[in-house]
């Protein structure tokens, strides 16, 4: 029997409840789900790759299914091939996501036609959540507990405390 392997790639900076929704649902579609934590040259991460991998690993404990967390720094289709994946799992939040993901799926299909992209719509209550927005809210001192688990919220708060909140200099001026 062939094991169906899927890859769910992302920066996961930080991992959100939206990511976890896609992980739980994606794990039901394949026998083995590989969560690929990657770098993205167009993003400046709050957490290192090792910190993000540890965060995702902790968060997926207890999720049903065979789940592996690995890092990669290559073309997604090369990574999928190395992992033996035939499915790329991608989460969609809104129409803007679809346009970008549709283009990426088309490019990936040209690179490796043996790998299919499967889109999962995020749960309606989780659709507005984006790691970028979670970080921005945290940097301005806003609450993020509705968007991430308590453990992730604590890690983000600790990091923000170390790097400093935006706008603090203005609040400290007389």
mmCIF file of N, CA and C in Angstrom, residues 5 7 9 11 21 25 33 47 58 73 81 111 133 140 153 156 159 162:
data_model
loop_
_atom_site.group_PDB
_atom_site.id
_atom_site.type_symbol
_atom_site.label_atom_id
_atom_site.label_comp_id
_atom_site.label_asym_id
_atom_site.label_seq_id
_atom_site.Cartn_x
_atom_site.Cartn_y
_atom_site.Cartn_z
ATOM 1 N N UNK A 5 1.440 11.104 1.009
ATOM 2 C CA UNK A 5 2.122 12.153 1.753
ATOM 3 C C UNK A 5 1.730 13.507 1.193
ATOM 4 N N UNK A 7 2.296 17.901 1.845
ATOM 5 C CA UNK A 7 3.150 18.927 2.420
ATOM 6 C C UNK A 7 2.302 20.178 2.643
ATOM 7 N N UNK A 9 3.282 23.858 3.471
ATOM 8 C CA UNK A 9 4.405 24.770 3.654
ATOM 9 C C UNK A 9 3.965 26.117 4.208
ATOM 10 N N UNK A 11 5.675 29.924 6.545
ATOM 11 C CA UNK A 11 6.689 30.501 7.432
ATOM 12 C C UNK A 11 6.275 30.312 8.891
ATOM 13 N N UNK A 21 -6.026 24.980 12.108
ATOM 14 C CA UNK A 21 -7.244 24.482 11.471
ATOM 15 C C UNK A 21 -6.884 23.732 10.187
ATOM 16 N N UNK A 25 -7.223 19.589 9.496
ATOM 17 C CA UNK A 25 -8.030 19.114 8.373
ATOM 18 C C UNK A 25 -7.178 18.467 7.296
ATOM 19 N N UNK A 33 1.442 13.918 6.912
ATOM 20 C CA UNK A 33 1.481 15.345 6.591
ATOM 21 C C UNK A 33 2.815 15.910 7.065
ATOM 22 N N UNK A 47 10.637 35.295 14.574
ATOM 23 C CA UNK A 47 11.259 34.130 15.194
ATOM 24 C C UNK A 47 12.218 33.469 14.210
ATOM 25 N N UNK A 58 5.401 21.811 18.941
ATOM 26 C CA UNK A 58 4.640 21.800 20.193
ATOM 27 C C UNK A 58 3.138 21.892 19.914
ATOM 28 N N UNK A 73 14.568 25.178 2.672
ATOM 29 C CA UNK A 73 14.973 26.436 2.062
ATOM 30 C C UNK A 73 15.282 26.141 0.600
ATOM 31 N N UNK A 81 9.094 16.834 -3.606
ATOM 32 C CA UNK A 81 9.692 15.647 -4.221
ATOM 33 C C UNK A 81 10.568 14.902 -3.214
ATOM 34 N N UNK A 111 6.302 23.162 -12.932
ATOM 35 C CA UNK A 111 7.587 22.646 -12.437
ATOM 36 C C UNK A 111 7.522 21.146 -12.188
ATOM 37 N N UNK A 133 -0.515 40.115 10.617
ATOM 38 C CA UNK A 133 -1.391 40.976 11.418
ATOM 39 C C UNK A 133 -1.261 40.677 12.905
ATOM 40 N N UNK A 140 2.057 46.618 18.634
ATOM 41 C CA UNK A 140 1.390 47.831 19.102
ATOM 42 C C UNK A 140 0.668 47.617 20.435
ATOM 43 N N UNK A 153 0.911 32.958 22.209
ATOM 44 C CA UNK A 153 0.724 34.344 22.661
ATOM 45 C C UNK A 153 1.819 34.740 23.642
ATOM 46 N N UNK A 156 5.093 35.261 21.708
ATOM 47 C CA UNK A 156 5.061 36.526 20.970
ATOM 48 C C UNK A 156 5.242 37.692 21.937
ATOM 49 N N UNK A 159 8.820 37.985 22.976
ATOM 50 C CA UNK A 159 9.646 38.532 21.897
ATOM 51 C C UNK A 159 9.410 40.035 21.746
ATOM 52 N N UNK A 162 11.222 41.920 24.305
ATOM 53 C CA UNK A 162 12.668 42.002 24.046
ATOM 54 C C UNK A 162 13.013 42.995 22.939
#
